[in-house]
Structure formats: structure tokens, C-alpha cells
């Protein structure tokens, strides 16, 4: 309590007592001792009221000891099991968790990690990928303001994410890698990387690039073969030595028929080679008959043009040509979709040709758009534009049901410059993105699609979409989210397929370690999205004739099923409604490949770099006792005494209010009883 508050309390006491004495003693007609009782009651009431106004408080401190946190992270990926280090990992983990001195000194937090990070419940070593970078980054964020050394039980073989060896500089916690695996280097040849396009075109040759590695000291000879079914389509003899440990082999193969074609790259194993799994790698390509050709028409240069071209062409099935309006007129029949970027008077003849030939369009407006021209082109667009611009942010309409959209968080995306107002279509339209200002939805469309007269159209009100693609990279370190969003919009616009009551989103083939996720949407007879439907998928392995049925779960506005982990093979599937005769079928292929089985040794050099950059040390499983002693004797990890300051009222106001009421009531009663009122 401050001295100023204490002074106020003393003055309040003096004032209350003075007032009571003045009322009952100064010139009072009462001669009995009753006046002293009444004066005391009045003084208590007035003093209580003044205390309520002053509201005095005092500080109390609670002291407690805070132990440093010991983060123990265990690699739960399949490579640990493949290297036969699973039992050692469990032994070391139990030694740390059961050590009484460690428990007394540290607050132990145990985690497991694979492609993602989770609290350690049990270890099964069945994660198909490992991302040590993500685990360390999350630990650095969670324990940023604590003393929290990190013990990592891993083989150091990361299969997903960026290089972890230099991330320690941003974590600011000592890291102690505990190596699971053999440090002895055996002679081994492996396929380090395979580069091939996902899509190829019929009767064209497609390039294949293989990077083969060798670890060993002797000079050896082997042979690289590429198989298509039971036929060898390419082979080459290779020689490696201690000075020549890597080779790049390039060739081109012919695509003779449409569909998914699978190949197998094989390095003939060395004699007594310990790991032959990494000698073989499968890959697939989808042979398509032709590209989807898209015209991007403009009259003025803008960064949006480059961003749109890059985004759309991230799918190799699509080709974008950036053209002036006059250039498009002579070859308009070559394109399945026309993107009109900020149309003005120079687009007049193009718009008429589009209407006559019933071409699908994607119109993007901005500060130089001629809205009156668009209104007069009979594209069923009704404008309510005010000729005033504003920056609007997007908000995803989760009820959009024309095609499947991933649940992207657009709230973090930069605003687009757009006109006040919006548009309406005389044909039925669906809004994908709404305009928002300061988080308030204006109910005006920023991006919408509509159909009429066997044509499909999309309209984006706003320029600056290149910022969205950049923001996607800042958020996820990849352009994939934005490119997939644009890809699905373009796929819808460039296709003339009729709308189905069930839409399914899937890939034609998946690599062995890919997540096999199939997404579906179901619509009622009025083509309104139904979030109460009961959907299931029937998956059939065409080679083994095995069938399994799995329910689809509603997740973020879509029905999804995760089939990750199914064995390699060719599959047919049917997504069906469980109580209506509505279904859709397809097929996909899973290629055999397990990235976690490609390693023969622990990556000790990277783990040493990680430890050195974080002021930690590397240990092997046989040195777990040394690690424990190091943690116990390190002066950086001491228990810290902390305090919590609580500010509480000197007097509980409820009790004080009761005392005031009671004293006033007793005073009134005494005065009433004695005829003083």
C-alpha cells in the first residue's frame, strides 16, 4: 500500500469522526451516554463510505521455484525401425524419464515427430516421413522464454522440409542430438534423386534424369536400367570410385499411349551390398493427348500477368499465351479459355467474338477497366459501380459449391484495389470470395462464377493478385496453396463437363510417400451443398482383388478420406451416397517407394553441425549416461525462483457495504426507539 493511500485513509478517519462528533456532541440536546453510541455508529458508516471511494489495495507476493524444461524429442519414422534402432530409442527414452536426478532437476516434456510433431504417447515408428526442421522450429517457438535444452533421438535422416543443420541459430536453446544408427560407412550405391515431369504428351519424348551416388573407397562397376513392365527401355554401364562418387544420367523415353505409365529405375547391386532398397525407384507419368491452351489478353503491362502465367502453368497440362487483343483475333480458335485482364475499348471486337463462339472467360477488373463496355457485351453482367476505388480484402465463402476449393485462410492475404460496389449476373452465380473492409463483410462479390448459354464465366474485381501468390509463399514457403486454388478455377472454366451431384478431387497417381487424400462434395437435387450426407468410398485393388469400404468425414466444408499408407498398386474406387443411388467412380495408382528405407547410416555430420551451432553436443546411444551427467552438471540449467505479484483490496467491499448498512440501520433504530425521529 502506498503512503499516499495511507494518508487518504487517515484523513477519511478524521473526517468521519469529526462529522459524527459535530452531529451528536456539538450543541446536541442529548444528555445521556446514548449520544456516544450514535456518534460511533455514524462515524463507522461515514468512514466505510469514504473507504469505498478510496478503495485501498495492497500487494502480495507468492514465490515459487521454476525448474528448467528438458525437451525430449524422438524420431518416430520408419527409418529408425529399418535401421533396427527402435529398441535403443526406447531404452534411452526410459533412462531419461526414469532417472530420479533428471526428474528432480528438470521438468521433462516428451514429444515424437515424423512429418508433424505431437506429444509422445507411444512409439510405433510408422511415420512415413520425418521433418526434424519443423520439430526444432516449434520447440524454439514454444520455449522461447524458458531455459529448455533439447535432446533429440534421431538418425538425422530427414525426408521432408528444409535443411535442419543450420536452424539452431534461430532457436536459442542448446540441442543435444543422440544418434540412432550405425556410424560405420559401408559400400553402397543408391538412386539419390529422380527428375521427371508428371505429365507428358502423346507421341512425344520426355526427359528422365537420374542422380546415382556411391559411398565407398574401391572402384566398382554397375549398370543402370529403366524398366517398363518386363521390358528394359534404357540401360547404361556406370563406374564409381573414391574420387567419382556421383553421376547424372539423362535419357528420353517415348510416350506411346494415353494414360498413367509406370517405370522402374534400377541399379544392379554390388556384391554383399547391405542396403539394396535404395537401388530401385519407381516413377510414373501421365500421358495426355493435348494441353489446355489459355489466352491471357491484356492492354497494359502489370505484375499480375506474370503471376497468373506462373500459377496456371505450375500444372504442366496447361499453357498460357500472353497476347494483345488484336493478336488473339487471328487464333482465337486455339484456346479453351480466355482471361481478359482489365478490358477496355480495345477489347470490343474480342468480346463480340467470345460471345459469338461461346467461349469460356475469366474477367479480371481493376482501375483501368471499362465497365460500360462489359455491360454492353451481353455477358449477363449487371454493375453497381461508383467509380471510386478502395482496398478490399478477401473472405472465402465456405458454402461455395460449384467445385471443390481448399480451405485457404485468405484473411492474411493483402487487399486488392477495386471499385466500390459489386456486380450481379442475370444468370445464377456463386460467390467464391467476398469483399471485406476492416474485417466487415460488405456482401459484395470479389470473385464469383456463373454459367449461361453453355458458357462458364468467372469475374475477379480487383488488381494486385500477384501479392496473393507472394503471400502464399511467405505463409507456407511454397506457392502450392495459391497455385492449386487458381488451378481448380481454371480447370472448371476450361472444361465443358456437366455438373454432377458428387464432385471428387484426386490425383491419377501418387508416389509411395505421398498423402493419398480424396476429397468430395455432395449436392442435393437443387445442387445445394449437403453437409448431412452419409458418403463412403469403396476401394478395390485391381491386382489382388481386395475391396475395402471407408466412410468419408466432413472436414472444412468437404468430405475427405485419408488412404495414406495403402500398399502400392492400381486401384479403382467409387464414392457413393449410402441411402441414394448417386455415385461417381475413378481410378488411381500408388507407386512403390519408401523414402525412409533409403538410408544405410545415421547422418552424423549434419547432427554435429546442428549441435555445434546451438552450443550443444552429439552423443551416441552408448553414451546416454554421459549425456545425463552433462545435463546435471551444466550450470546453465539451474532452478530459478520466480514471484507472482497479486494486488488485492484491503477490505472486501461486500463486507464493508454490509457494515455500513448495519451501522446505519442500528443508528436509525436507536433514534426511532428513543423518539429522536
XYZ file of C-alpha atoms in Angstrom:
677
model
C 0.000 0.000 0.000
C 1.360 3.390 -0.958
C 1.928 6.168 1.593
C -0.488 8.362 -0.364
C -3.317 5.829 0.113
C -2.470 5.525 3.811
C -2.711 9.322 4.146
C -6.148 9.259 2.495
C -7.333 6.602 4.989
C -6.141 8.669 7.970
C -7.855 11.785 6.604
C -11.040 9.740 5.973
C -10.985 8.551 9.615
C -10.516 12.080 10.907
C -13.281 13.403 8.647
C -15.728 10.651 9.654
C -15.050 11.136 13.357
C -15.295 14.944 13.091
C -18.625 14.749 11.278
C -20.063 12.313 13.827
C -18.888 14.420 16.802
C -20.267 17.570 15.192
C -23.693 15.982 14.706
C -24.078 14.334 18.104
C -21.862 16.271 20.557
C -21.673 19.848 19.322
C -24.796 21.737 20.549
C -26.591 18.383 20.941
C -29.652 18.234 23.220
C -28.906 14.635 24.177
C -27.565 14.402 27.706
C -27.260 10.640 28.114
C -24.409 8.373 27.023
C -26.585 7.378 24.034
C -25.066 10.213 22.031
C -21.660 8.493 22.137
C -23.148 5.280 20.737
C -24.890 7.161 17.941
C -21.740 9.150 17.172
C -19.726 5.928 16.948
C -22.284 4.353 14.572
C -22.350 7.458 12.380
C -18.525 7.570 12.304
C -18.357 3.914 11.227
C -20.873 4.469 8.394
C -19.171 7.596 7.046
C -15.699 6.044 7.332
C -16.915 2.949 5.456
C -18.333 5.078 2.632
C -15.081 7.003 2.322
C -13.116 3.724 2.283
C -15.240 2.520 -0.616
C -14.342 5.703 -2.504
C -10.624 5.405 -1.714
C -10.629 1.630 -2.481
C -7.241 0.916 -0.883
C -5.194 -2.019 -2.222
C -2.038 -3.799 -1.186
C 0.436 -6.051 -2.993
C 1.133 -9.661 -2.051
C 3.958 -11.766 -3.467
C 3.902 -15.526 -3.998
C 7.283 -17.180 -4.501
C 7.826 -20.474 -6.322
C 10.675 -22.440 -7.865
C 10.682 -22.994 -11.641
C 12.690 -25.931 -12.899
C 14.184 -25.755 -16.394
C 12.364 -27.800 -19.039
C 14.065 -30.754 -20.690
C 12.573 -31.318 -24.146
C 12.992 -34.906 -25.324
C 12.050 -35.439 -28.984
C 12.069 -38.932 -30.518
C 12.167 -39.642 -34.246
C 9.121 -41.868 -34.825
C 9.777 -42.513 -38.528
C 10.148 -45.870 -40.249
C 13.880 -45.361 -40.810
C 14.519 -45.956 -37.085
C 12.808 -49.351 -37.347
C 14.546 -50.122 -40.641
C 17.971 -49.373 -39.091
C 16.992 -51.592 -36.100
C 17.345 -48.751 -33.608
C 13.813 -48.874 -32.195
C 14.726 -50.752 -29.002
C 17.708 -48.492 -28.328
C 15.475 -45.461 -28.741
C 13.030 -46.836 -26.168
C 15.855 -47.706 -23.759
C 17.391 -44.238 -23.876
C 13.970 -42.578 -23.559
C 13.125 -44.671 -20.491
C 16.566 -43.958 -18.978
C 15.911 -40.208 -19.242
C 12.312 -40.335 -17.999
C 13.031 -42.647 -15.046
C 16.234 -41.012 -13.800
C 15.380 -39.524 -10.405
C 18.060 -36.815 -10.572
C 16.900 -35.706 -14.018
C 13.294 -35.555 -12.801
C 14.329 -33.557 -9.757
C 16.375 -31.127 -11.841
C 14.128 -30.787 -14.930
C 10.524 -30.697 -15.957
C 10.581 -33.336 -18.736
C 8.407 -32.790 -21.845
C 8.477 -35.703 -24.308
C 7.474 -35.429 -27.974
C 7.574 -37.604 -31.066
C 7.931 -36.346 -34.602
C 7.570 -37.564 -38.143
C 6.117 -35.325 -40.797
C 4.425 -33.450 -37.911
C 5.060 -33.067 -34.172
C 2.944 -34.479 -31.353
C 3.012 -35.242 -27.638
C 4.694 -38.578 -27.001
C 2.104 -41.192 -26.055
C 3.701 -44.285 -27.548
C 6.363 -45.109 -30.122
C 5.448 -47.242 -33.133
C 7.992 -45.978 -35.702
C 5.449 -45.972 -38.517
C 5.741 -42.354 -39.721
C 6.401 -42.414 -43.451
C 8.381 -39.154 -43.456
C 10.456 -37.178 -40.956
C 10.736 -33.410 -40.609
C 13.253 -32.524 -37.906
C 13.298 -28.878 -39.023
C 9.609 -28.451 -38.173
C 10.075 -30.089 -34.763
C 13.006 -27.865 -33.795
C 11.254 -24.748 -35.070
C 8.156 -25.469 -32.977
C 10.225 -26.191 -29.844
C 12.063 -22.911 -30.371
C 8.761 -21.012 -30.504
C 7.095 -22.793 -27.567
C 10.062 -22.495 -25.194
C 11.413 -19.170 -26.443
C 11.245 -17.538 -22.994
C 12.371 -20.529 -20.955
C 15.509 -22.470 -20.225
C 14.793 -25.632 -22.217
C 17.647 -27.771 -23.572
C 16.515 -30.120 -26.353
C 17.530 -33.786 -26.552
C 16.773 -35.274 -29.981
C 16.839 -39.048 -30.503
C 17.201 -39.428 -34.268
C 19.232 -40.890 -37.100
C 19.463 -37.423 -38.658
C 17.958 -38.597 -41.956
C 15.337 -36.010 -42.845
C 12.991 -36.726 -45.756
C 10.741 -33.664 -45.654
C 11.307 -29.949 -45.121
C 14.336 -27.678 -45.315
C 17.845 -28.474 -44.056
C 17.850 -28.661 -40.257
C 21.584 -28.351 -39.646
C 21.575 -24.532 -39.578
C 18.205 -23.844 -37.928
C 19.792 -23.958 -34.459
C 20.950 -20.349 -34.814
C 17.334 -19.173 -34.621
C 16.240 -21.460 -31.765
C 18.459 -20.164 -28.912
C 18.305 -23.453 -26.989
C 21.180 -25.976 -26.634
C 20.466 -29.071 -28.739
C 21.853 -32.497 -27.887
C 21.414 -34.957 -30.783
C 21.548 -38.552 -29.576
C 22.460 -40.600 -32.650
C 20.367 -43.647 -33.520
C 22.201 -45.636 -36.162
C 25.468 -47.013 -37.404
C 28.379 -44.630 -37.870
C 30.363 -47.160 -39.947
C 30.305 -46.321 -43.657
C 29.560 -49.354 -45.869
C 29.980 -49.553 -49.617
C 26.655 -48.630 -51.121
C 25.169 -47.376 -54.375
C 21.866 -45.574 -54.425
C 19.495 -43.549 -56.557
C 19.722 -40.185 -54.837
C 17.246 -38.287 -56.983
C 14.984 -38.827 -59.957
C 13.750 -35.883 -62.021
C 10.842 -36.368 -64.434
C 7.767 -34.366 -65.448
C 4.430 -35.516 -64.079
C 2.639 -35.012 -67.411
C 3.829 -35.847 -70.925
C 2.187 -35.658 -74.327
C 1.254 -38.455 -76.655
C 3.903 -39.382 -79.294
C 6.436 -37.079 -77.612
C 9.690 -37.958 -75.903
C 10.018 -36.945 -72.269
C 13.298 -36.427 -70.380
C 14.357 -38.575 -67.413
C 17.284 -37.560 -65.196
C 18.752 -39.948 -62.617
C 21.328 -38.937 -59.994
C 23.222 -42.011 -58.750
C 25.510 -41.895 -55.679
C 28.251 -44.173 -54.361
C 29.807 -44.371 -50.893
C 32.967 -46.429 -50.655
C 36.672 -46.477 -51.457
C 37.046 -49.202 -54.092
C 36.468 -48.724 -57.817
C 33.261 -50.526 -58.808
C 31.158 -51.105 -61.928
C 27.395 -51.370 -62.082
C 24.575 -50.945 -64.575
C 21.592 -48.626 -64.565
C 18.387 -49.965 -66.127
C 14.985 -48.408 -66.710
C 12.162 -50.928 -66.927
C 8.676 -50.539 -68.382
C 6.830 -53.599 -67.167
C 9.084 -56.570 -68.075
C 10.974 -54.706 -70.799
C 14.203 -52.737 -70.435
C 13.780 -49.408 -72.254
C 17.180 -47.969 -71.284
C 20.440 -49.198 -69.775
C 23.906 -47.802 -69.210
C 27.093 -49.068 -67.564
C 28.420 -46.899 -64.725
C 31.754 -46.761 -62.929
C 32.312 -45.238 -59.485
C 35.381 -44.706 -57.322
C 36.501 -42.828 -54.217
C 37.008 -39.697 -56.339
C 33.925 -40.221 -58.521
C 31.015 -40.699 -56.118
C 28.126 -39.284 -58.137
C 26.868 -39.375 -61.724
C 23.965 -37.767 -63.562
C 22.369 -39.977 -66.215
C 19.969 -38.387 -68.692
C 17.797 -40.009 -71.333
C 14.493 -39.518 -73.140
C 11.653 -42.032 -73.367
C 8.757 -42.185 -75.828
C 5.121 -41.789 -74.742
C 3.177 -44.167 -76.986
C -0.281 -44.321 -75.393
C -2.586 -42.208 -73.260
C -2.893 -42.893 -69.514
C -0.700 -43.418 -66.442
C 2.553 -45.206 -67.328
C 4.854 -46.566 -64.631
C 8.586 -47.223 -64.847
C 11.243 -48.681 -62.556
C 14.820 -47.394 -62.327
C 17.286 -49.969 -61.026
C 20.977 -50.024 -60.158
C 22.424 -53.537 -60.245
C 23.509 -54.223 -56.611
C 27.112 -54.643 -55.527
C 28.304 -57.925 -54.134
C 27.402 -58.118 -50.405
C 25.717 -54.700 -50.536
C 23.953 -54.146 -47.234
C 21.056 -51.952 -48.423
C 19.562 -52.733 -51.835
C 16.239 -50.975 -51.257
C 17.755 -47.642 -52.307
C 18.929 -49.200 -55.600
C 15.395 -49.149 -57.003
C 12.971 -46.289 -57.537
C 9.625 -46.269 -59.325
C 8.172 -43.296 -61.133
C 5.076 -42.578 -63.141
C 3.977 -40.164 -65.820
C 0.524 -39.346 -67.102
C 0.383 -39.285 -70.886
C -2.207 -36.797 -72.107
C -3.441 -36.143 -75.614
C -3.163 -32.345 -75.588
C -2.590 -29.302 -73.413
C -5.242 -26.898 -72.255
C -4.402 -23.670 -74.060
C -5.300 -20.433 -72.290
C -5.119 -16.905 -73.687
C -4.244 -14.120 -71.242
C -5.282 -10.898 -73.014
C -4.038 -7.504 -71.820
C -3.719 -3.906 -72.947
C -1.268 -2.672 -70.285
C 1.594 -4.409 -68.502
C 1.090 -5.403 -64.878
C 2.806 -7.808 -62.417
C -0.489 -9.740 -62.254
C 0.156 -11.076 -65.760
C 3.367 -12.841 -64.778
C 1.872 -14.176 -61.540
C -1.141 -15.626 -63.395
C 1.036 -17.274 -66.033
C 3.379 -18.813 -63.443
C 0.488 -20.003 -61.300
C -1.525 -21.593 -64.104
C 1.499 -23.201 -65.791
C 2.592 -24.795 -62.496
C 0.336 -27.565 -63.792
C 2.129 -28.922 -66.847
C -1.188 -29.738 -68.512
C -1.801 -26.054 -69.160
C -0.150 -23.474 -71.390
C -0.706 -19.708 -71.137
C -0.116 -17.285 -74.005
C 0.010 -13.564 -73.136
C -1.490 -11.664 -76.067
C -2.716 -8.250 -77.126
C -6.408 -8.113 -78.183
C -5.539 -7.865 -81.893
C -3.143 -10.819 -81.649
C -5.873 -13.057 -80.237
C -8.368 -12.407 -83.049
C -6.396 -14.435 -85.605
C -6.027 -17.545 -83.412
C -8.946 -17.437 -81.002
C -9.959 -20.984 -82.007
C -6.721 -22.354 -80.495
C -7.796 -21.632 -76.911
C -10.205 -23.301 -74.491
C -10.286 -20.346 -72.089
C -9.752 -16.601 -72.470
C -8.594 -14.495 -69.499
C -9.422 -10.823 -70.055
C -7.214 -8.601 -67.908
C -8.783 -5.161 -67.300
C -10.779 -4.944 -70.559
C -11.146 -1.519 -72.161
C -12.302 -0.203 -75.538
C -9.566 -2.151 -77.382
C -11.279 -5.400 -76.273
C -14.538 -4.604 -78.083
C -14.052 -6.947 -81.049
C -12.674 -9.721 -78.816
C -15.728 -9.611 -76.536
C -18.063 -9.894 -79.513
C -16.094 -12.867 -80.860
C -16.179 -14.573 -77.466
C -19.965 -14.169 -77.323
C -20.422 -15.480 -80.887
C -18.200 -18.537 -80.343
C -19.474 -19.164 -76.800
C -16.012 -19.253 -75.229
C -15.488 -19.504 -71.501
C -13.922 -16.415 -69.891
C -12.188 -15.225 -66.755
C -12.527 -11.434 -66.471
C -10.246 -9.504 -64.098
C -11.127 -5.854 -63.494
C -9.153 -3.007 -61.991
C -8.551 0.712 -62.070
C -8.469 0.963 -65.893
C -11.444 -1.309 -66.684
C -14.239 -0.035 -68.961
C -17.274 -1.302 -67.042
C -19.753 0.142 -69.523
C -18.134 -1.897 -72.291
C -18.558 -5.112 -70.274
C -22.167 -4.213 -69.527
C -22.918 -3.871 -73.237
C -21.364 -7.185 -74.301
C -24.343 -9.346 -73.348
C -22.289 -11.399 -70.879
C -25.132 -11.066 -68.356
C -23.184 -8.711 -66.053
C -25.082 -6.006 -64.146
C -22.847 -3.436 -62.446
C -23.371 -1.247 -59.377
C -20.048 0.591 -59.601
C -19.447 4.057 -58.094
C -16.170 4.934 -59.895
C -14.436 5.188 -56.520
C -11.669 2.770 -55.558
C -10.865 1.149 -52.232
C -8.608 -1.630 -50.956
C -10.665 -4.727 -50.188
C -9.532 -7.913 -48.512
C -10.939 -11.320 -49.489
C -13.062 -13.630 -47.376
C -13.671 -17.198 -48.519
C -17.277 -18.308 -48.939
C -17.192 -21.740 -47.301
C -20.582 -22.551 -48.824
C -19.319 -22.269 -52.404
C -20.384 -25.473 -54.134
C -19.604 -25.299 -57.858
C -16.252 -27.081 -57.459
C -14.044 -28.150 -54.567
C -11.890 -25.413 -53.024
C -9.236 -25.985 -50.381
C -9.909 -24.135 -47.135
C -7.280 -21.394 -47.619
C -7.027 -18.698 -44.956
C -7.467 -15.596 -47.119
C -7.673 -13.330 -44.065
C -3.883 -12.901 -44.146
C -3.796 -12.044 -47.852
C -3.117 -8.428 -48.931
C -6.048 -6.340 -50.195
C -6.811 -5.817 -53.883
C -7.576 -2.406 -55.340
C -11.168 -2.475 -56.521
C -14.185 -0.287 -57.188
C -16.840 0.403 -54.586
C -19.897 -1.710 -55.237
C -20.198 -5.045 -56.956
C -21.917 -6.865 -59.737
C -24.845 -9.146 -60.296
C -25.419 -11.667 -63.022
C -28.789 -12.208 -64.651
C -27.759 -15.886 -64.675
C -27.342 -17.858 -61.398
C -23.952 -17.060 -59.855
C -21.891 -18.440 -56.976
C -19.581 -16.230 -54.905
C -16.127 -17.637 -54.082
C -14.681 -14.580 -52.313
C -16.445 -11.664 -50.641
C -15.079 -8.133 -50.277
C -14.296 -7.101 -46.701
C -13.204 -3.771 -45.194
C -11.590 -3.824 -41.736
C -12.907 -7.348 -41.255
C -16.517 -6.367 -42.109
C -18.123 -8.351 -44.919
C -19.661 -5.990 -47.491
C -21.710 -8.831 -49.090
C -20.294 -7.732 -52.463
C -18.529 -10.331 -54.578
C -14.796 -10.097 -55.179
C -14.590 -13.390 -57.103
C -17.590 -15.278 -58.475
C -18.545 -17.787 -61.162
C -21.697 -18.074 -63.234
C -22.992 -20.057 -66.201
C -25.424 -19.372 -69.027
C -25.985 -20.484 -72.614
C -23.486 -23.399 -72.234
C -20.712 -20.977 -71.221
C -18.781 -20.669 -67.959
C -17.516 -17.346 -66.661
C -15.571 -16.070 -63.670
C -15.172 -12.472 -62.566
C -12.496 -11.080 -60.232
C -12.956 -7.484 -59.070
C -9.524 -6.221 -58.109
C -5.957 -5.834 -59.322
C -2.818 -6.870 -57.439
C -3.338 -10.626 -57.351
C 0.446 -11.081 -57.643
C 0.604 -10.112 -53.937
C -1.582 -13.101 -53.084
C 0.861 -15.501 -54.675
C 3.746 -13.848 -52.822
C 1.822 -14.029 -49.524
C 1.151 -17.725 -50.099
C 4.906 -18.276 -50.251
C 5.519 -16.195 -47.123
C 2.911 -18.213 -45.208
C 3.875 -21.729 -46.305
C 7.282 -21.382 -48.034
C 5.535 -22.656 -51.156
C 3.316 -21.299 -53.937
C 1.283 -24.524 -53.834
C -1.813 -23.250 -51.988
C -2.382 -20.317 -54.317
C -1.458 -22.284 -57.458
C -3.873 -25.091 -56.528
C -6.621 -22.537 -55.945
C -6.070 -20.931 -59.355
C -5.628 -24.362 -60.960
C -9.050 -25.552 -59.810
C -10.696 -22.339 -61.018
C -9.028 -22.681 -64.428
C -9.891 -26.387 -64.595
C -13.553 -25.577 -64.010
C -13.584 -22.753 -66.573
C -11.751 -24.690 -69.297
C -13.991 -27.753 -69.042
C -17.442 -28.135 -70.543
C -18.407 -31.160 -68.452
C -21.870 -31.138 -66.965
C -22.266 -30.622 -63.262
C -22.535 -33.774 -61.097
C -24.184 -34.184 -57.726
C -20.914 -35.660 -56.433
C -17.615 -33.957 -57.270
C -14.362 -35.761 -56.471
C -10.853 -34.293 -56.270
C -7.913 -36.739 -56.549
C -4.676 -37.390 -58.456
C -4.234 -40.043 -61.118
C -1.167 -41.438 -59.352
C 0.640 -40.996 -56.034
C 4.258 -41.616 -55.128
C 4.829 -44.087 -52.327
C 5.253 -41.478 -49.599
C 2.561 -39.064 -50.781
C -0.556 -38.485 -48.703
C -3.384 -40.269 -50.540
C -6.287 -37.947 -49.730
C -9.515 -37.954 -51.732
C -11.941 -35.046 -51.343
C -15.603 -34.998 -52.366
C -18.612 -32.691 -52.351
C -22.232 -33.825 -52.380
C -25.187 -31.739 -53.606
C -28.908 -32.271 -53.206
C -31.314 -32.245 -56.170
C -31.280 -28.426 -56.185
C -27.454 -28.506 -56.350
C -27.111 -27.108 -52.844
C -24.249 -28.443 -50.759
C -25.470 -31.051 -48.272
C -23.406 -31.264 -45.087
C -25.574 -34.018 -43.597
C -24.930 -36.650 -46.269
C -23.544 -40.088 -45.476
C -20.831 -40.839 -48.048
C -18.434 -43.748 -48.299
C -15.712 -44.852 -50.690
C -15.250 -48.396 -51.978
C -11.608 -49.027 -52.948
C -10.618 -52.097 -54.969
C -7.040 -53.277 -55.578
C -7.132 -54.440 -59.210
C -4.184 -56.789 -58.802
C -5.157 -58.554 -55.549
C -8.932 -58.044 -55.977
C -9.198 -56.898 -52.359
C -12.016 -54.495 -51.508
C -12.466 -52.184 -48.554
C -15.087 -49.562 -47.763
C -14.275 -46.440 -45.747
C -16.621 -43.600 -44.683
C -15.883 -40.025 -45.760
C -15.788 -37.451 -42.972
C -16.916 -33.828 -43.207
C -13.862 -31.595 -42.773
C -13.710 -27.831 -43.504
C -16.748 -27.954 -45.761
C -15.661 -31.018 -47.773
C -15.974 -34.758 -47.346
C -12.494 -36.295 -47.145
C -10.869 -39.679 -46.661
C -7.191 -40.332 -45.971
C -5.967 -43.545 -47.632
C -2.302 -42.859 -46.881
C -0.349 -45.996 -46.141
C -2.150 -48.334 -48.538
C 0.183 -50.667 -50.396
C 1.426 -49.899 -53.888
C -0.828 -50.909 -56.744
C -3.588 -49.914 -59.141
C -6.930 -49.058 -57.549
C -10.488 -48.455 -58.727
C -12.760 -46.513 -56.406
C -16.388 -45.460 -56.138
C -17.661 -42.630 -53.950
C -21.329 -43.244 -53.206
C -24.198 -41.941 -51.131
C -25.265 -44.565 -48.603
C -29.017 -44.014 -48.972
C -29.397 -42.639 -52.539
C -28.423 -44.047 -55.902
C -25.811 -41.363 -56.555
C -22.167 -42.344 -57.143
C -19.039 -41.441 -59.077
C -16.075 -43.649 -59.944
C -12.410 -43.223 -60.795
C -9.026 -44.882 -60.540
C -5.557 -44.068 -59.250
C -2.216 -45.762 -58.828
C 0.165 -45.807 -55.863
C 3.824 -46.279 -56.832
C 6.048 -48.393 -54.645
C 8.616 -46.285 -52.839
C 9.544 -45.802 -49.192
C 11.841 -42.852 -48.655
C 12.531 -43.905 -45.055
C 14.223 -47.105 -46.287
C 16.761 -45.316 -48.446
C 19.302 -44.791 -45.658
C 22.095 -47.051 -44.502
C 23.690 -44.866 -41.830
C 22.898 -42.021 -39.478
C 23.745 -38.574 -40.844
C 26.335 -37.741 -38.173
C 27.900 -34.769 -39.966
C 24.625 -32.803 -40.043
C 23.857 -33.686 -36.439
C 27.303 -32.427 -35.404
C 26.684 -29.169 -37.262
C 23.320 -28.853 -35.508
C 24.899 -29.395 -32.083
C 27.822 -27.032 -32.695
C 25.546 -24.227 -33.893
C 23.435 -24.481 -30.730
C 26.205 -24.868 -28.093
C 25.186 -28.498 -27.603
C 26.983 -31.818 -28.110
C 26.447 -35.030 -30.075
C 26.173 -38.358 -28.238
C 25.647 -41.973 -29.292
C 23.169 -44.313 -27.621
C 26.007 -45.968 -25.681
C 26.847 -42.551 -24.176
C 23.433 -41.807 -22.661
C 24.909 -41.803 -19.116
C 27.460 -39.196 -20.194
C 24.629 -37.073 -21.588
C 22.708 -37.334 -18.305
C 25.773 -36.255 -16.295
C 26.338 -33.372 -18.694
C 22.775 -32.128 -18.189
C 23.013 -32.460 -14.406
C 26.350 -30.649 -14.121
C 25.725 -27.830 -16.596
C 25.341 -24.558 -14.675
C 23.110 -23.149 -17.391
C 20.265 -25.369 -16.184
C 19.548 -24.138 -12.666
C 16.257 -23.867 -10.860
C 15.017 -20.272 -10.901
C 12.987 -18.677 -8.120
C 10.151 -16.601 -9.519
C 7.480 -14.496 -7.865
C 3.920 -13.589 -8.668
C 2.584 -10.198 -7.604
C -1.079 -10.042 -6.638
C -2.918 -6.776 -5.992
C -5.879 -7.332 -3.656
C -8.344 -4.922 -1.948
C -7.608 -4.135 1.688
C -11.233 -4.696 2.633
C -13.691 -6.857 0.755
C -16.309 -4.324 -0.459
C -19.203 -6.725 0.164
C -18.400 -6.988 3.858
C -17.689 -3.260 4.107
C -21.021 -2.471 2.446
C -22.747 -4.784 4.935
C -21.053 -2.989 7.844
C -22.195 0.410 6.506
C -25.791 -0.772 6.117
C -25.763 -2.391 9.552
C -24.408 0.698 11.335
C -26.916 2.992 9.608
C -29.781 0.627 10.449
C -28.777 0.347 14.128
C -28.432 4.137 14.324
C -31.869 4.624 12.802
C -33.434 2.001 15.091
C -31.954 3.563 18.247
C -33.099 7.030 17.209
C -36.570 5.693 16.356
C -36.866 3.712 19.581
C -35.908 6.749 21.657
C -38.248 9.115 19.846
C -35.460 11.099 18.215
C -37.028 10.866 14.751
